[in-house]
Amino acid sequence: VQLFRAEEERLVETWLSGIGTGTNWAEEVWNNVPRSADTDRGLSGTETEMSIKVVRWTSGGVAQEVVRALASDTRMEMVGLFAFSEEKVGQDAGKLCGLGPLGIQATNEIEKLISLAPDAVSYNPLYPDIDHLVRLLEAGINIITTCNFLTGWGLDYNADRYGPNARKRLQEAALRGGASMFGTGINPGHVNYQACVMSALCEKVDHILVSEVVHDIVPFLGDPNISEIGYGQPLDTPGLLERQKKESSVFGDAIEMMASVLGAELDEIRCSADLAPANQDFETPGGPIAKGTIAGVRLRWEGIVDGRALLENRQIWVSGDKADGVEGWGVPQSHGYVVDIQGDPIIHNLSL
């Protein structure tokens, strides 16, 4: 765990120390990224040599945005693409991602990609494959991912899906290969770091709440990772809370990460859920939702100290005005992120 957290904590400390001092913390971070021996380029990109060699993992929706970013950033060199589907193997990576040809053929052979000696893999499938990650880390390849990972707490919570000791396997592989794995994203991820940085203004902190509010979740209800949350199912569905916990356990990672950054020792990480019924029948990309079944969910992941919540990551996902009983949930008419810090002073930040 310390291996995965060390760089996160260093980045936050660098960010904090640079505020108001004129320090270019982004330049410092960039210049300390591990890279190939032929790399010599600062953040300004003034050198002519290529910089970080990157392999893309998968070519779905997130990948398309990443490939566009890589193709337009002269500090990066995309050298390979992993594809799960046989029909994508051999196709040009640019075409698979909605761009023009890039001259890079997709492959599903991991050893071929390892032989390219990339500095990093940009890893964004829907769910992680622990065996794949272990092979990459053992080969000395750094990984950056938005794939259900910040600290690995949720991997162990989902041992029935990822196998026993998944986090330990990744840590040991990273140590053997001298590589790193960094999990990130908007939420969980950046918004949690921002909450920690904002708390530096407080003399004392009693409670930190990070909320993601999606006023209209309906367009996302066809996504595979939403199916276990329970939309369209009866409010009293047996076993639903446990399924919700397993599907959203990466928010437990966020709680663990925030505690680590803040130096807090948690007694436990726990999850609860509030449900809102539909006030009408309506259609969604994932199928029909009947009146009286689940149309809104408020998931609450909490870090507990001395019997009370010190840290909380809250997901409020509702079906617009089609969900009843959400008036007290604090749902704006938009998709946004809210940070509330109870302490001295009280801090409230809203980003829509």
XYZ file of C-alpha atoms in Angstrom:
352
model
C 0.000 0.000 0.000
C 2.831 2.376 0.888
C 4.340 1.805 -2.545
C 1.180 2.936 -4.300
C 0.582 5.868 -1.953
C 4.092 7.298 -1.813
C 3.923 9.141 -5.124
C 0.378 10.364 -4.439
C 1.442 11.886 -1.132
C 4.570 13.423 -2.670
C 2.526 15.078 -5.409
C 0.098 16.569 -2.910
C 2.952 17.767 -0.683
C 4.665 19.347 -3.706
C 1.421 21.034 -4.701
C 0.862 22.400 -1.188
C 4.445 23.630 -0.819
C 4.279 25.433 -4.150
C 1.095 27.408 -3.459
C 1.892 31.098 -3.178
C 5.678 30.606 -3.451
C 6.116 30.824 -7.195
C 7.231 27.187 -7.370
C 6.339 25.510 -10.651
C 5.223 22.244 -9.070
C 4.008 20.856 -12.424
C 7.507 21.266 -13.894
C 9.019 19.527 -10.862
C 6.601 16.595 -11.135
C 7.145 16.266 -14.890
C 10.919 16.256 -14.565
C 10.757 13.417 -12.009
C 8.612 11.049 -14.086
C 10.562 7.815 -14.836
C 11.239 7.543 -18.564
C 13.467 5.948 -21.174
C 17.195 6.683 -21.316
C 16.813 8.613 -24.585
C 14.341 11.008 -23.005
C 15.410 14.544 -22.157
C 12.488 16.901 -22.298
C 10.983 19.352 -19.806
C 7.386 20.459 -19.471
C 7.933 23.215 -22.035
C 8.706 20.572 -24.684
C 11.679 22.455 -26.155
C 13.716 19.357 -27.098
C 13.202 17.561 -30.399
C 13.472 14.000 -29.084
C 10.340 11.992 -28.315
C 9.516 11.673 -24.651
C 7.427 9.157 -22.746
C 6.648 5.992 -24.721
C 3.059 4.915 -24.032
C 1.001 1.811 -24.797
C -2.782 2.198 -24.802
C -4.890 -0.539 -23.250
C -8.256 -0.981 -25.061
C -9.974 1.262 -27.601
C -13.365 2.070 -26.030
C -14.895 5.410 -25.109
C -12.263 6.516 -22.583
C -9.487 5.251 -24.834
C -10.654 7.421 -27.710
C -10.174 10.547 -25.611
C -6.790 9.335 -24.367
C -5.534 8.527 -27.863
C -6.541 11.991 -29.081
C -4.595 13.505 -26.192
C -1.544 11.343 -26.840
C -1.580 12.078 -30.567
C -1.658 15.828 -29.958
C 0.991 15.955 -27.193
C 4.572 16.118 -28.476
C 5.872 14.994 -25.084
C 4.304 11.571 -25.642
C 4.865 8.798 -28.159
C 2.144 6.201 -28.501
C 3.826 2.958 -29.546
C 1.162 0.262 -29.171
C -2.484 -0.606 -28.532
C -3.933 -3.625 -26.751
C -7.320 -4.850 -27.987
C -9.495 -7.446 -26.256
C -11.636 -8.224 -29.305
C -10.253 -10.511 -31.995
C -11.922 -8.458 -34.717
C -9.884 -5.402 -33.676
C -6.524 -7.170 -33.845
C -4.475 -5.908 -36.778
C -6.550 -2.774 -37.244
C -5.001 0.678 -37.085
C -5.202 2.198 -33.591
C -6.195 5.599 -34.940
C -9.116 4.227 -36.920
C -10.324 2.167 -33.950
C -10.374 5.331 -31.860
C -12.137 7.530 -34.400
C -8.993 9.256 -35.695
C -6.983 9.052 -38.865
C -4.387 6.284 -39.338
C -1.556 6.308 -36.779
C 0.468 3.443 -38.236
C 0.045 1.387 -35.064
C -1.635 -2.000 -35.315
C -3.729 -3.250 -32.409
C -2.687 -6.545 -30.839
C -3.880 -8.857 -28.084
C -0.402 -10.303 -27.458
C 0.970 -8.810 -24.263
C 4.552 -9.952 -24.914
C 4.608 -7.969 -28.163
C 3.675 -4.834 -26.272
C 6.214 -5.516 -23.516
C 8.914 -5.939 -26.194
C 8.279 -2.324 -27.261
C 9.786 -1.251 -23.913
C 7.189 1.409 -23.159
C 7.691 3.741 -20.218
C 4.029 3.494 -19.301
C 0.701 1.870 -20.067
C -2.445 3.968 -20.087
C -4.852 1.379 -18.723
C -8.601 2.052 -18.991
C -10.723 -1.089 -19.442
C -14.008 -1.321 -17.555
C -12.606 -3.814 -15.033
C -8.944 -4.610 -14.307
C -7.300 -7.890 -15.212
C -4.892 -8.555 -12.333
C -2.831 -11.086 -14.312
C -2.271 -8.522 -17.091
C -1.283 -5.828 -14.599
C 1.152 -8.149 -12.821
C 2.897 -8.998 -16.109
C 3.278 -5.320 -17.002
C 4.602 -4.301 -13.585
C 7.043 -7.218 -13.465
C 8.370 -6.039 -16.832
C 9.184 -2.662 -15.287
C 6.368 -0.799 -17.032
C 4.604 1.974 -15.125
C 0.810 2.003 -15.200
C -1.627 4.895 -14.966
C -5.268 3.908 -14.754
C -8.839 5.028 -14.182
C -9.908 1.405 -13.834
C -11.381 0.846 -10.361
C -8.099 1.576 -8.625
C -6.660 4.230 -6.353
C -5.102 2.182 -3.539
C -6.372 -1.348 -4.214
C -8.701 -1.512 -1.202
C -11.644 -2.313 -3.462
C -9.737 -5.090 -5.226
C -9.412 -6.999 -1.979
C -13.027 -6.208 -1.074
C -13.967 -7.858 -4.385
C -11.822 -10.952 -3.876
C -14.485 -13.120 -5.516
C -13.984 -11.146 -8.750
C -10.248 -10.371 -8.651
C -8.926 -13.294 -6.649
C -7.349 -13.384 -3.191
C -4.626 -10.852 -2.314
C -4.950 -8.859 -5.543
C -3.442 -5.752 -3.987
C -0.512 -7.693 -2.560
C 0.109 -9.314 -5.955
C 0.300 -5.900 -7.611
C 2.576 -4.497 -4.922
C 4.963 -7.440 -5.123
C 5.017 -7.279 -8.940
C 5.783 -3.554 -8.831
C 8.652 -4.143 -6.395
C 10.077 -6.927 -8.559
C 9.904 -4.787 -11.698
C 10.829 -1.456 -10.138
C 7.652 0.030 -11.573
C 4.713 2.060 -10.256
C 0.937 2.031 -10.613
C -1.059 5.241 -10.256
C -4.850 5.255 -10.088
C -6.675 8.459 -10.889
C -9.829 9.995 -12.338
C -12.181 12.883 -11.601
C -14.173 11.031 -8.954
C -12.760 9.122 -7.317
C -9.434 10.853 -7.857
C -8.801 14.548 -8.415
C -11.779 15.820 -6.452
C -10.581 13.839 -3.410
C -7.101 15.353 -3.681
C -8.653 18.800 -3.976
C -10.654 18.214 -0.801
C -7.446 17.295 1.037
C -5.675 20.405 -0.262
C -8.637 22.625 0.717
C -8.552 21.210 4.244
C -5.084 22.757 4.687
C -6.908 26.068 5.289
C -8.547 24.639 8.430
C -7.122 24.711 11.930
C -9.221 21.630 12.688
C -11.298 19.275 10.583
C -14.363 17.446 11.877
C -15.760 16.035 8.624
C -14.872 16.116 4.921
C -17.624 15.326 2.433
C -16.989 14.859 -1.294
C -20.147 14.480 -3.386
C -20.722 13.659 -7.022
C -24.189 14.754 -8.094
C -25.698 13.503 -11.338
C -29.121 15.071 -11.778
C -30.003 12.885 -14.767
C -28.409 9.440 -14.643
C -30.735 8.060 -17.338
C -28.270 8.352 -20.292
C -25.794 6.206 -18.331
C -28.180 3.430 -17.351
C -27.114 1.220 -20.235
C -23.505 1.086 -18.976
C -22.448 -2.358 -17.681
C -21.005 -0.963 -14.442
C -24.366 0.633 -13.557
C -26.426 -2.561 -13.772
C -25.470 -3.737 -10.267
C -26.589 -0.460 -8.666
C -30.221 -1.563 -8.966
C -32.105 0.895 -11.176
C -35.506 -0.509 -12.109
C -35.415 -3.115 -9.344
C -37.704 -3.224 -6.277
C -36.483 -1.167 -3.331
C -36.391 -4.296 -1.142
C -34.364 -6.443 -3.573
C -32.468 -9.084 -1.518
C -28.690 -8.651 -1.504
C -28.811 -5.310 -3.332
C -26.660 -3.364 -0.871
C -23.844 -5.902 -1.053
C -23.921 -5.750 -4.860
C -23.849 -1.951 -4.710
C -20.871 -2.056 -2.360
C -18.885 -4.370 -4.616
C -19.649 -2.387 -7.765
C -18.720 0.944 -6.142
C -15.890 -0.237 -3.883
C -13.331 2.005 -5.611
C -14.881 4.806 -3.548
C -13.553 2.894 -0.554
C -10.143 3.397 -2.177
C -10.838 7.133 -2.184
C -11.571 7.111 1.530
C -8.386 5.144 2.247
C -6.330 7.493 0.054
C -7.715 10.633 1.723
C -6.989 9.202 5.152
C -3.419 8.448 4.087
C -2.841 11.963 2.713
C -4.309 13.550 5.852
C -2.511 11.228 8.253
C -5.746 9.867 9.720
C -6.011 6.321 11.071
C -9.413 4.845 10.247
C -11.181 2.258 12.352
C -13.195 1.041 9.365
C -14.492 1.893 5.914
C -18.208 1.298 5.452
C -20.950 1.889 2.908
C -24.678 2.548 3.077
C -27.296 3.468 0.470
C -30.507 5.458 0.250
C -32.987 4.622 -2.520
C -35.614 6.730 -4.283
C -38.613 5.252 -6.162
C -39.736 6.229 -9.642
C -42.876 8.377 -9.758
C -43.754 7.146 -13.278
C -42.906 4.498 -15.855
C -40.123 5.500 -18.262
C -37.601 4.067 -20.706
C -33.804 4.067 -20.365
C -30.897 2.728 -22.477
C -30.715 -0.154 -19.997
C -34.399 -1.037 -20.208
C -37.699 0.171 -18.738
C -38.086 1.458 -15.197
C -41.513 0.941 -13.637
C -43.184 3.292 -11.211
C -42.225 2.406 -7.641
C -38.908 0.757 -8.538
C -35.485 2.308 -7.998
C -34.919 5.559 -9.905
C -32.423 7.275 -7.612
C -29.513 6.145 -5.443
C -27.388 7.901 -2.830
C -24.305 5.838 -1.976
C -22.330 6.868 1.092
C -18.786 5.581 1.581
C -17.432 6.630 4.982
C -14.148 6.520 6.855
C -14.919 5.985 10.546
C -12.833 7.241 13.492
C -14.034 6.720 17.069
C -17.510 5.754 15.906
C -18.171 8.745 13.663
C -17.553 9.574 9.997
C -14.461 11.724 9.486
C -14.399 11.241 5.695
C -17.289 10.662 3.314
C -17.529 10.122 -0.436
C -21.130 10.413 -1.569
C -22.572 9.492 -4.984
C -26.007 10.981 -5.734
C -27.323 9.565 -8.994
C -30.985 10.296 -9.774
C -33.283 10.100 -12.795
C -34.105 13.800 -12.941
C -37.652 14.686 -11.914
C -38.704 11.042 -12.307
C -37.390 10.110 -8.822
C -39.386 10.840 -5.666
C -38.023 11.718 -2.246
C -34.695 13.242 -3.262
C -35.488 16.801 -2.182
C -33.214 16.521 0.847
C -30.333 14.960 -1.077
C -28.968 18.292 -2.357
C -29.443 17.656 -6.071
C -28.781 20.668 -8.352
C -30.121 20.751 -11.896
C -26.753 19.714 -13.259
C -23.859 17.288 -13.006
C -21.298 18.510 -10.514
C -18.992 17.977 -7.559
C -19.335 19.388 -4.071
C -16.746 19.556 -1.294
C -17.966 20.393 2.218
C -15.535 20.628 5.117
C -16.902 20.974 8.619
C -14.258 22.416 10.902
C -12.623 25.742 11.651
C -13.252 27.411 9.301
C -16.100 25.719 7.424
C -15.377 25.382 3.691
C -17.916 24.809 0.925
C -16.951 24.440 -2.743
C -19.350 23.700 -5.597
C -18.200 22.865 -9.131
C -20.879 22.326 -11.793
